[in-house]
Amino acid sequence: MTRERTQVGIVGAGPAGLLLSHLLALAGIDSVVVESRSRAYCEARQRAGLLEEGTVRLLRAAGLAGRLDREGLEHGGIYLQFSGERHHLDFRDLVGRAVTIYAQTEIVKDLIAERTSAGAALHFDVSGTEVADLGTDRPLLRYTDASGNRHEVGCDVIAGCDGFHGICRPAMPDGLLTVAERAYPYAWLGILADVPPSTDELIYCRHPNGFALHSMRSPEVSRLYLQVPPDEDIEDWPDDRIWAELRHRLEVPGWELEEGPILEKSVTPMRSFVAAPMRSGRLFLAGDAAHIVPPTGAKGLNLALADVSVLAAALIALVRDSRSELADAYSETCQNRVWRATHFSWWMTSMLHVTPGGDEMPDRNEMEAQLQLSQLRYVTTSRAAATTLAENYCGYPPLC
Ligand code: RFL
Ligand code: PHB
């Protein structure tokens, strides 16, 4: 076993762990990041695509926005579609803000490139990650590297940035965490397609067959989603069926959906999950390790990076200046934003998805449909309601 020392041990090289390592380095604090997947896997994993303005500013302030500023697509609003009509919500007019399309894969690539060129301790393909002695002021991070050598890193603090299925949340003391959770009776089938987007801004669509979303990755590549049952087998969705269903749900008179080769497809179940507190002694959780939202509000990545901006400031004060006020306030500071995003994501999800099983319960189905349509008409005709959606979609409270 090789014994080492660092100031902050970071589990997970997703957007949260990588950005934390970078922000700490800017303040002269060293960290060790361990990641169970390969670098290639982390850089290719298809996930989020939409950044709030505050997230873009955070990345810019951290010196990470060179490519984002060149390649990101700024959107001043979204389309909401229902009953065969497409309505535009203009965020610039409503709240004076915009959002940016820039894929999570690209943020991860930018961060890995920066960390690697800075000579950071960033270890991919590790196994057997463990955290121990969390109640002491010298917690331990253990892992086996890609060559099979076991390491033990003595840390001042450990940051659990290891996603929903990681090891850090389960390592919190028994009985400490309060968990709020909701699983939804549907999933998203997502595709990445080699075809220019058929829209200038994202289309969120409620259809009797279920939700559909037209998003994008670049002027050349489209990203689209369909609501499907939670246990759906991707094998039941050959490419022709996917395009036919997307055409059907997204149809409006005078508009055509361009089709192209499907580069990737997958099914993602949806859940809301919030664990608190996000800290126990010298272990801090950030991002999906502490909370998950359904993707309808495009909040998961933004929340993860917002956590990290709060956590970086708290750890700099704690580790460099021996001041604990920000660390003591960390969980509560984050939870305010987390719950706002959790509510907004649940609300958008409930307004746009169709609960399965309606054939057996036509009254319930009719009630759900009419409530959704009423809410959608309200949001697209009342400036007050549209402003509420815009303010939340663009990020509330604004990050900086
Ligand atoms: P991640 O990205 O899951 O990274 C955690 C990392 O930890 C590693 N790991 C371990 N490493 C070492 N040892 C262990 N024992 C480990 N266990 C796990 C994992 O391999 C992984 O690399 O969490 P992080 O950094 O908190 O980032 C969160 C975001 O990835 C997530 O919230 C978003 O992708 C959610 N999301 C969206 N968020 C948005 O803000 N806007 C969007 O438009 C958006 N769209 C989406 C989404 C998520 C989706 N899926 C697939 C869940 C669309 C989809 C379809
Ligand atoms: C995406 O582009 O992947 C995306 C955009 C908006 C969402 C969810 C996902 O609400």
Short mmCIF file of C-alpha atoms and ligand atoms in Angstrom, two decimals:
data_model
loop_
_atom_site.label_atom_id
_atom_site.label_comp_id
_atom_site.label_asym_id
_atom_site.label_seq_id
_atom_site.Cartn_x
_atom_site.Cartn_y
_atom_site.Cartn_z
CA MET A 1 0.00 0.00 0.00
CA THR A 2 1.39 3.43 -1.02
CA ARG A 3 0.64 6.21 1.52
CA GLU A 4 0.17 9.77 0.26
CA ARG A 5 -1.10 13.16 1.42
CA THR A 6 -3.35 15.76 -0.14
CA GLN A 7 -5.53 18.59 1.10
CA VAL A 8 -8.78 17.54 -0.59
CA GLY A 9 -9.57 13.98 -1.72
CA ILE A 10 -12.19 14.04 -4.50
CA VAL A 11 -14.20 10.96 -5.48
CA GLY A 12 -15.53 11.21 -9.06
CA ALA A 13 -14.33 13.00 -12.21
CA GLY A 14 -17.73 14.14 -13.44
CA PRO A 15 -18.37 17.86 -13.89
CA ALA A 16 -18.63 18.40 -10.10
CA GLY A 17 -15.36 16.69 -9.08
CA LEU A 18 -13.34 18.16 -11.96
CA LEU A 19 -14.55 21.73 -11.43
CA LEU A 20 -13.92 21.45 -7.69
CA SER A 21 -10.35 20.31 -8.29
CA HIS A 22 -9.81 23.25 -10.66
CA LEU A 23 -11.33 25.92 -8.35
CA LEU A 24 -9.24 24.64 -5.44
CA ALA A 25 -6.08 24.73 -7.57
CA LEU A 26 -6.78 28.38 -8.43
CA ALA A 27 -6.60 29.06 -4.67
CA GLY A 28 -3.40 27.05 -4.30
CA ILE A 29 -5.05 24.00 -2.72
CA ASP A 30 -4.05 20.57 -3.96
CA SER A 31 -6.38 17.65 -4.50
CA VAL A 32 -6.38 14.04 -5.66
CA VAL A 33 -9.26 13.01 -7.94
CA VAL A 34 -10.12 9.31 -8.38
CA GLU A 35 -12.52 8.07 -11.06
CA SER A 36 -13.68 4.51 -11.63
CA ARG A 37 -14.33 4.95 -15.38
CA SER A 38 -11.84 5.56 -18.19
CA ARG A 39 -11.10 9.04 -19.50
CA ALA A 40 -12.66 8.11 -22.86
CA TYR A 41 -15.87 6.96 -21.17
CA CYS A 42 -16.16 10.16 -19.09
CA GLU A 43 -15.62 12.30 -22.19
CA ALA A 44 -18.22 10.46 -24.28
CA ARG A 45 -21.06 9.89 -21.76
CA GLN A 46 -24.11 11.65 -23.27
CA ARG A 47 -25.97 13.71 -20.69
CA ALA A 48 -26.92 17.32 -20.16
CA GLY A 49 -26.79 20.05 -22.74
CA LEU A 50 -28.13 23.27 -21.32
CA LEU A 51 -26.36 25.82 -19.12
CA GLU A 52 -27.90 28.62 -17.11
CA GLU A 53 -26.35 32.07 -17.55
CA GLY A 54 -24.92 31.88 -14.00
CA THR A 55 -23.23 28.57 -14.85
CA VAL A 56 -21.64 30.11 -17.94
CA ARG A 57 -20.42 33.05 -15.85
CA LEU A 58 -19.00 30.67 -13.23
CA LEU A 59 -17.05 28.77 -15.91
CA ARG A 60 -15.88 32.03 -17.49
CA ALA A 61 -14.68 33.42 -14.14
CA ALA A 62 -12.74 30.17 -13.64
CA GLY A 63 -10.98 30.63 -17.01
CA LEU A 64 -12.76 27.63 -18.53
CA ALA A 65 -14.95 29.24 -21.18
CA GLY A 66 -12.61 29.62 -24.18
CA ARG A 67 -14.34 26.98 -26.31
CA LEU A 68 -17.72 27.50 -24.60
CA ASP A 69 -17.68 31.16 -25.71
CA ARG A 70 -16.77 30.15 -29.28
CA GLU A 71 -19.01 27.12 -29.72
CA GLY A 72 -21.90 27.54 -27.22
CA LEU A 73 -25.29 28.39 -28.72
CA GLU A 74 -27.08 31.14 -26.81
CA HIS A 75 -30.87 30.72 -26.70
CA GLY A 76 -33.19 33.54 -25.64
CA GLY A 77 -36.18 31.28 -24.98
CA ILE A 78 -37.94 27.97 -25.59
CA TYR A 79 -41.03 26.71 -27.39
CA LEU A 80 -43.87 25.06 -25.49
CA GLN A 81 -46.07 22.86 -27.67
CA PHE A 82 -49.49 21.35 -26.86
CA SER A 83 -52.79 20.71 -28.63
CA GLY A 84 -50.92 20.90 -31.95
CA GLU A 85 -49.83 24.53 -31.35
CA ARG A 86 -46.30 25.83 -30.74
CA HIS A 87 -45.86 28.87 -28.48
CA HIS A 88 -42.66 30.85 -27.91
CA LEU A 89 -41.49 32.00 -24.46
CA ASP A 90 -39.03 34.88 -24.75
CA PHE A 91 -36.72 34.76 -21.72
CA ARG A 92 -34.80 37.89 -22.70
CA ASP A 93 -38.03 39.87 -22.74
CA LEU A 94 -39.45 38.20 -19.59
CA VAL A 95 -36.41 38.14 -17.30
CA GLY A 96 -33.58 39.69 -19.30
CA ARG A 97 -31.63 36.43 -19.34
CA ALA A 98 -30.67 33.65 -21.74
CA VAL A 99 -29.40 30.04 -21.58
CA THR A 100 -26.59 28.34 -23.52
CA ILE A 101 -26.43 25.01 -25.29
CA TYR A 102 -23.02 23.46 -24.60
CA ALA A 103 -22.85 19.73 -23.96
CA GLN A 104 -21.72 18.20 -20.67
CA THR A 105 -19.31 16.06 -22.71
CA GLU A 106 -17.57 19.26 -23.85
CA ILE A 107 -17.37 20.72 -20.32
CA VAL A 108 -15.86 17.45 -19.11
CA LYS A 109 -13.35 17.43 -22.01
CA ASP A 110 -12.37 21.06 -21.30
CA LEU A 111 -11.94 20.34 -17.58
CA ILE A 112 -9.93 17.15 -18.10
CA ALA A 113 -7.66 18.94 -20.60
CA GLU A 114 -7.10 21.79 -18.15
CA ARG A 115 -6.47 19.52 -15.13
CA THR A 116 -4.14 17.29 -17.14
CA SER A 117 -2.08 20.18 -18.49
CA ALA A 118 -1.84 21.62 -14.95
CA GLY A 119 -0.32 18.29 -13.86
CA ALA A 120 -3.18 17.52 -11.46
CA ALA A 121 -3.44 14.15 -9.70
CA LEU A 122 -6.36 12.78 -11.73
CA HIS A 123 -6.60 9.00 -11.73
CA PHE A 124 -8.97 7.17 -14.09
CA ASP A 125 -9.84 3.45 -14.11
CA VAL A 126 -9.50 3.07 -10.34
CA SER A 127 -11.30 0.35 -8.37
CA GLY A 128 -12.07 -0.43 -4.74
CA THR A 129 -12.61 3.23 -3.75
CA GLU A 130 -13.15 3.57 0.02
CA VAL A 131 -13.47 6.50 2.40
CA ALA A 132 -12.65 6.04 6.11
CA ASP A 133 -11.99 7.89 9.39
CA LEU A 134 -14.59 10.49 8.39
CA GLY A 135 -15.21 11.59 11.98
CA THR A 136 -11.55 12.60 12.43
CA ASP A 137 -9.65 15.58 11.05
CA ARG A 138 -7.58 13.23 8.85
CA PRO A 139 -10.08 11.26 6.72
CA LEU A 140 -8.65 8.62 4.38
CA LEU A 141 -9.29 7.92 0.71
CA ARG A 142 -8.25 4.48 -0.53
CA TYR A 143 -8.22 3.17 -4.09
CA THR A 144 -6.53 0.71 -6.39
CA ASP A 145 -4.97 2.29 -9.48
CA ALA A 146 -5.20 1.00 -13.06
CA SER A 147 -1.97 -1.04 -12.55
CA GLY A 148 -3.39 -2.81 -9.49
CA ASN A 149 -1.47 -0.85 -6.81
CA ARG A 150 -3.37 0.07 -3.66
CA HIS A 151 -3.11 3.68 -2.37
CA GLU A 152 -4.13 5.37 0.88
CA VAL A 153 -4.40 9.17 0.75
CA GLY A 154 -4.56 11.13 4.02
CA CYS A 155 -6.77 14.19 3.43
CA ASP A 156 -7.91 17.30 5.29
CA VAL A 157 -11.32 16.90 3.68
CA ILE A 158 -13.05 14.46 1.29
CA ALA A 159 -15.53 15.62 -1.38
CA GLY A 160 -18.03 13.01 -2.57
CA CYS A 161 -18.65 14.03 -6.21
CA ASP A 162 -19.36 10.45 -7.21
CA GLY A 163 -22.89 10.70 -8.59
CA PHE A 164 -26.09 8.99 -7.57
CA HIS A 165 -24.61 5.46 -7.42
CA GLY A 166 -21.39 6.45 -5.67
CA ILE A 167 -19.93 5.29 -2.36
CA CYS A 168 -19.76 8.56 -0.43
CA ARG A 169 -23.44 9.08 0.41
CA PRO A 170 -23.74 5.51 1.78
CA ALA A 171 -20.60 6.21 3.88
CA MET A 172 -22.42 8.90 5.87
CA PRO A 173 -23.23 7.76 9.44
CA ASP A 174 -26.40 5.69 9.85
CA GLY A 175 -29.45 7.77 10.65
CA LEU A 176 -27.90 11.11 9.67
CA LEU A 177 -29.49 11.60 6.25
CA THR A 178 -33.05 12.63 5.58
CA VAL A 179 -34.03 11.45 2.11
CA ALA A 180 -36.95 12.68 0.00
CA GLU A 181 -37.57 10.60 -3.12
CA ARG A 182 -40.05 10.20 -5.96
CA ALA A 183 -39.77 7.81 -8.91
CA TYR A 184 -41.83 8.72 -11.99
CA PRO A 185 -43.75 6.12 -14.01
CA TYR A 186 -41.88 6.95 -17.22
CA ALA A 187 -38.42 7.30 -18.74
CA TRP A 188 -36.78 9.26 -21.58
CA LEU A 189 -35.52 7.59 -24.71
CA GLY A 190 -32.77 9.95 -25.90
CA ILE A 191 -31.09 10.03 -29.31
CA LEU A 192 -28.13 11.89 -30.71
CA ALA A 193 -28.60 12.38 -34.47
CA ASP A 194 -26.22 13.52 -37.18
CA VAL A 195 -28.60 16.11 -38.61
CA PRO A 196 -28.90 19.90 -38.20
CA PRO A 197 -31.59 20.86 -35.67
CA SER A 198 -35.00 21.54 -37.20
CA THR A 199 -35.55 24.38 -34.73
CA ASP A 200 -33.69 27.48 -33.55
CA GLU A 201 -34.61 26.93 -29.86
CA LEU A 202 -35.68 23.90 -27.79
CA ILE A 203 -39.21 22.53 -28.24
CA TYR A 204 -40.90 21.03 -25.12
CA CYS A 205 -44.00 19.20 -26.29
CA ARG A 206 -46.97 17.67 -24.49
CA HIS A 207 -48.75 15.12 -26.67
CA PRO A 208 -51.45 12.53 -25.80
CA ASN A 209 -48.84 9.83 -26.63
CA GLY A 210 -46.39 11.40 -24.16
CA PHE A 211 -43.72 14.09 -23.89
CA ALA A 212 -41.20 14.92 -26.62
CA LEU A 213 -38.23 17.31 -26.61
CA HIS A 214 -36.22 18.63 -29.53
CA SER A 215 -32.83 19.81 -28.28
CA MET A 216 -29.46 20.09 -30.01
CA ARG A 217 -25.72 19.85 -29.50
CA SER A 218 -24.39 22.04 -32.31
CA PRO A 219 -25.52 23.48 -35.66
CA GLU A 220 -24.83 20.00 -37.10
CA VAL A 221 -26.05 17.61 -34.37
CA SER A 222 -29.54 17.21 -32.87
CA ARG A 223 -30.54 15.71 -29.53
CA LEU A 224 -34.13 14.50 -29.16
CA TYR A 225 -36.10 12.73 -26.44
CA LEU A 226 -39.35 10.73 -26.21
CA GLN A 227 -41.26 9.76 -23.08
CA VAL A 228 -41.43 5.94 -22.89
CA PRO A 229 -42.42 3.44 -20.14
CA PRO A 230 -39.73 3.13 -17.40
CA ASP A 231 -38.78 -0.47 -18.23
CA GLU A 232 -38.71 0.09 -22.00
CA ASP A 233 -36.36 -2.13 -24.00
CA ILE A 234 -34.31 -0.01 -26.42
CA GLU A 235 -34.39 -3.00 -28.82
CA ASP A 236 -38.11 -2.29 -29.34
CA TRP A 237 -37.21 1.08 -30.83
CA PRO A 238 -35.57 0.69 -34.23
CA ASP A 239 -34.55 4.02 -35.77
CA ASP A 240 -37.60 4.22 -38.07
CA ARG A 241 -39.97 3.86 -35.14
CA ILE A 242 -38.16 6.61 -33.19
CA TRP A 243 -38.35 9.08 -36.09
CA ALA A 244 -42.00 8.22 -36.81
CA GLU A 245 -42.98 8.84 -33.18
CA LEU A 246 -40.94 12.07 -32.99
CA ARG A 247 -42.58 13.29 -36.23
CA HIS A 248 -46.01 12.43 -34.86
CA ARG A 249 -45.61 14.07 -31.44
CA LEU A 250 -43.78 17.19 -32.66
CA GLU A 251 -46.02 17.78 -35.70
CA VAL A 252 -47.37 21.28 -36.35
CA PRO A 253 -48.69 22.59 -39.68
CA GLY A 254 -45.97 23.95 -41.99
CA TRP A 255 -43.01 22.49 -40.04
CA GLU A 256 -40.84 19.50 -40.97
CA LEU A 257 -38.58 17.41 -38.73
CA GLU A 258 -35.31 16.68 -40.55
CA GLU A 259 -34.06 13.12 -40.01
CA GLY A 260 -30.53 11.73 -40.08
CA PRO A 261 -28.36 8.84 -38.88
CA ILE A 262 -28.81 8.06 -35.17
CA LEU A 263 -25.37 8.10 -33.51
CA GLU A 264 -26.44 6.98 -30.03
CA LYS A 265 -29.63 5.99 -28.20
CA SER A 266 -30.43 5.13 -24.60
CA VAL A 267 -33.27 5.00 -22.04
CA THR A 268 -33.00 6.96 -18.76
CA PRO A 269 -35.43 6.44 -15.87
CA MET A 270 -36.56 9.58 -14.05
CA ARG A 271 -36.53 10.38 -10.36
CA SER A 272 -36.44 13.21 -7.84
CA PHE A 273 -34.12 12.58 -4.90
CA VAL A 274 -32.79 14.93 -2.22
CA ALA A 275 -30.54 13.87 0.68
CA ALA A 276 -29.65 16.23 3.54
CA PRO A 277 -27.41 17.26 5.16
CA MET A 278 -24.78 17.33 2.44
CA ARG A 279 -21.99 17.16 5.00
CA SER A 280 -20.89 14.89 7.81
CA GLY A 281 -17.72 16.02 9.61
CA ARG A 282 -14.99 16.15 6.97
CA LEU A 283 -17.03 14.50 4.20
CA PHE A 284 -18.96 16.83 1.85
CA LEU A 285 -21.35 15.70 -0.92
CA ALA A 286 -21.86 17.69 -4.13
CA GLY A 287 -23.95 17.23 -7.29
CA ASP A 288 -25.79 14.02 -8.14
CA ALA A 289 -24.23 12.33 -5.08
CA ALA A 290 -26.69 14.38 -2.99
CA HIS A 291 -29.61 15.10 -5.33
CA ILE A 292 -31.22 14.04 -8.62
CA VAL A 293 -33.89 15.86 -10.61
CA PRO A 294 -35.83 14.66 -13.65
CA PRO A 295 -34.22 16.27 -16.74
CA THR A 296 -37.31 18.23 -17.87
CA GLY A 297 -36.09 21.44 -16.20
CA ALA A 298 -32.45 21.00 -17.38
CA LYS A 299 -31.23 21.54 -13.83
CA GLY A 300 -28.98 18.58 -12.84
CA LEU A 301 -25.67 19.80 -14.24
CA ASN A 302 -26.37 23.41 -13.25
CA LEU A 303 -27.11 22.35 -9.67
CA ALA A 304 -23.97 20.22 -9.50
CA LEU A 305 -21.79 23.14 -10.59
CA ALA A 306 -23.62 25.56 -8.25
CA ASP A 307 -22.91 23.19 -5.32
CA VAL A 308 -19.25 23.17 -6.29
CA SER A 309 -18.95 26.95 -6.38
CA VAL A 310 -20.30 27.06 -2.80
CA LEU A 311 -18.16 24.10 -1.73
CA ALA A 312 -14.93 25.49 -3.22
CA ALA A 313 -15.32 28.73 -1.25
CA ALA A 314 -16.12 26.77 1.93
CA LEU A 315 -13.14 24.42 1.56
CA ILE A 316 -10.72 27.23 0.74
CA ALA A 317 -11.77 29.00 3.96
CA LEU A 318 -11.58 25.76 5.95
CA VAL A 319 -8.35 24.28 4.63
CA ARG A 320 -6.31 27.40 3.91
CA ASP A 321 -7.61 29.85 6.53
CA SER A 322 -8.93 27.44 9.23
CA ARG A 323 -12.29 29.22 9.12
CA SER A 324 -15.35 26.97 9.36
CA GLU A 325 -18.38 29.30 8.96
CA LEU A 326 -18.84 28.64 5.22
CA ALA A 327 -18.33 24.88 5.67
CA ASP A 328 -20.88 24.89 8.50
CA ALA A 329 -23.38 26.71 6.25
CA TYR A 330 -22.61 24.62 3.12
CA SER A 331 -25.53 22.20 3.22
CA GLU A 332 -28.17 24.80 4.05
CA THR A 333 -26.83 27.23 1.44
CA CYS A 334 -27.08 24.57 -1.29
CA GLN A 335 -30.42 23.13 -0.18
CA ASN A 336 -32.27 26.38 -0.86
CA ARG A 337 -31.33 26.20 -4.57
CA VAL A 338 -31.69 22.41 -4.65
CA TRP A 339 -35.31 22.53 -3.46
CA ARG A 340 -36.23 25.34 -5.86
CA ALA A 341 -34.83 23.29 -8.75
CA THR A 342 -36.47 20.12 -7.42
CA HIS A 343 -39.85 21.82 -7.34
CA PHE A 344 -39.41 23.39 -10.81
CA SER A 345 -38.27 20.09 -12.36
CA TRP A 346 -41.21 18.22 -10.81
CA TRP A 347 -43.61 20.94 -12.02
CA MET A 348 -42.30 20.94 -15.61
CA THR A 349 -42.34 17.13 -15.61
CA SER A 350 -45.92 16.93 -14.30
CA MET A 351 -47.15 19.52 -16.80
CA LEU A 352 -45.70 17.78 -19.85
CA HIS A 353 -45.77 13.98 -19.29
CA VAL A 354 -48.68 11.57 -19.61
CA THR A 355 -49.18 9.14 -16.72
CA PRO A 356 -49.53 5.62 -18.17
CA GLY A 357 -52.52 3.41 -17.37
CA GLY A 358 -55.08 5.97 -18.53
CA ASP A 359 -57.06 3.36 -20.45
CA GLU A 360 -58.03 1.66 -17.19
CA MET A 361 -58.84 4.96 -15.48
CA PRO A 362 -60.28 7.32 -18.11
CA ASP A 363 -61.56 9.82 -15.49
CA ARG A 364 -58.15 10.23 -13.92
CA ASN A 365 -56.60 10.55 -17.35
CA GLU A 366 -59.06 13.23 -18.36
CA MET A 367 -58.42 15.13 -15.11
CA GLU A 368 -54.64 15.02 -15.65
CA ALA A 369 -54.95 16.09 -19.29
CA GLN A 370 -57.22 19.03 -18.56
CA LEU A 371 -55.09 20.25 -15.63
CA GLN A 372 -51.98 20.10 -17.81
CA LEU A 373 -53.61 21.89 -20.73
CA SER A 374 -55.01 24.57 -18.43
CA GLN A 375 -51.56 25.13 -16.95
CA LEU A 376 -49.94 25.26 -20.40
CA ARG A 377 -52.52 27.77 -21.67
CA TYR A 378 -51.89 29.85 -18.52
CA VAL A 379 -48.11 29.82 -18.96
CA THR A 380 -48.40 30.80 -22.63
CA THR A 381 -50.96 33.60 -22.15
CA SER A 382 -50.19 35.17 -18.74
CA ARG A 383 -47.01 37.24 -18.52
CA ALA A 384 -46.86 36.54 -14.77
CA ALA A 385 -46.97 32.75 -15.29
CA ALA A 386 -44.50 32.90 -18.20
CA THR A 387 -42.14 34.98 -16.06
CA THR A 388 -42.24 32.36 -13.29
CA LEU A 389 -41.24 29.65 -15.76
CA ALA A 390 -38.53 31.82 -17.33
CA GLU A 391 -37.05 32.88 -13.98
CA ASN A 392 -36.77 29.26 -12.81
CA TYR A 393 -35.55 27.91 -16.14
CA CYS A 394 -32.78 30.52 -16.28
CA GLY A 395 -31.80 29.65 -12.68
CA TYR A 396 -33.12 30.84 -9.34
CA PRO A 397 -31.60 32.31 -7.32
CA PRO A 398 -29.28 33.64 -10.05
CA LEU A 399 -25.80 32.23 -9.37
CA CYS A 400 -23.72 35.38 -9.85
P1 RFL B 1 -21.69 12.50 -12.47
O1 RFL B 1 -21.62 13.18 -13.80
O2 RFL B 1 -22.57 11.31 -12.36
O3 RFL B 1 -20.19 12.12 -12.07
C1 RFL B 1 -19.89 11.26 -11.00
C2 RFL B 1 -18.62 10.51 -11.32
O4 RFL B 1 -18.24 9.70 -10.21
C3 RFL B 1 -17.75 8.47 -10.70
N1 RFL B 1 -17.84 7.45 -9.64
C4 RFL B 1 -16.75 6.98 -8.96
N2 RFL B 1 -15.45 7.24 -9.06
C5 RFL B 1 -14.59 6.57 -8.22
N3 RFL B 1 -15.01 5.66 -7.31
C6 RFL B 1 -16.33 5.35 -7.17
N4 RFL B 1 -16.74 4.45 -6.29
C7 RFL B 1 -17.26 6.04 -8.04
N5 RFL B 1 -18.61 5.98 -8.17
C8 RFL B 1 -18.93 6.84 -9.14
C9 RFL B 1 -18.65 8.19 -11.89
O5 RFL B 1 -18.07 7.26 -12.80
C10 RFL B 1 -18.79 9.58 -12.49
O6 RFL B 1 -17.80 9.84 -13.48
O7 RFL B 1 -22.12 13.51 -11.31
P2 RFL B 1 -21.89 15.07 -11.14
O8 RFL B 1 -20.46 15.43 -11.39
O9 RFL B 1 -22.55 15.42 -9.87
O10 RFL B 1 -22.71 15.75 -12.36
C11 RFL B 1 -24.12 15.69 -12.42
C12 RFL B 1 -24.59 15.66 -13.88
O11 RFL B 1 -23.90 14.65 -14.57
C13 RFL B 1 -26.11 15.43 -13.98
O12 RFL B 1 -26.81 16.13 -12.98
C14 RFL B 1 -26.68 15.90 -15.36
O13 RFL B 1 -26.14 15.18 -16.42
C15 RFL B 1 -28.22 15.79 -15.36
N6 RFL B 1 -28.81 16.13 -16.66
C16 RFL B 1 -28.99 17.44 -17.07
N7 RFL B 1 -28.58 18.46 -16.28
C17 RFL B 1 -28.67 19.75 -16.71
O14 RFL B 1 -28.30 20.67 -15.96
N8 RFL B 1 -29.17 20.10 -17.95
C18 RFL B 1 -29.59 19.13 -18.81
O15 RFL B 1 -29.97 19.47 -19.94
C19 RFL B 1 -29.55 17.75 -18.36
N9 RFL B 1 -29.97 16.76 -19.18
C20 RFL B 1 -29.21 15.10 -17.52
C21 RFL B 1 -29.80 15.46 -18.79
C22 RFL B 1 -29.03 13.77 -17.20
C23 RFL B 1 -29.44 12.79 -18.07
N10 RFL B 1 -29.20 11.45 -17.67
C24 RFL B 1 -28.57 10.49 -18.50
C25 RFL B 1 -29.31 11.12 -16.29
C26 RFL B 1 -30.22 14.48 -19.67
C27 RFL B 1 -30.07 13.14 -19.30
C28 RFL B 1 -30.59 12.13 -20.27
C1 PHB B 2 -30.38 18.19 -23.59
O1 PHB B 2 -30.01 18.91 -24.53
O2 PHB B 2 -29.86 17.08 -23.38
C2 PHB B 2 -31.47 18.64 -22.71
C3 PHB B 2 -31.95 19.94 -22.83
C4 PHB B 2 -32.99 20.37 -22.01
C5 PHB B 2 -33.53 19.50 -21.09
C6 PHB B 2 -33.03 18.21 -20.95
C7 PHB B 2 -31.99 17.78 -21.76
O3 PHB B 2 -34.57 19.91 -20.32
#
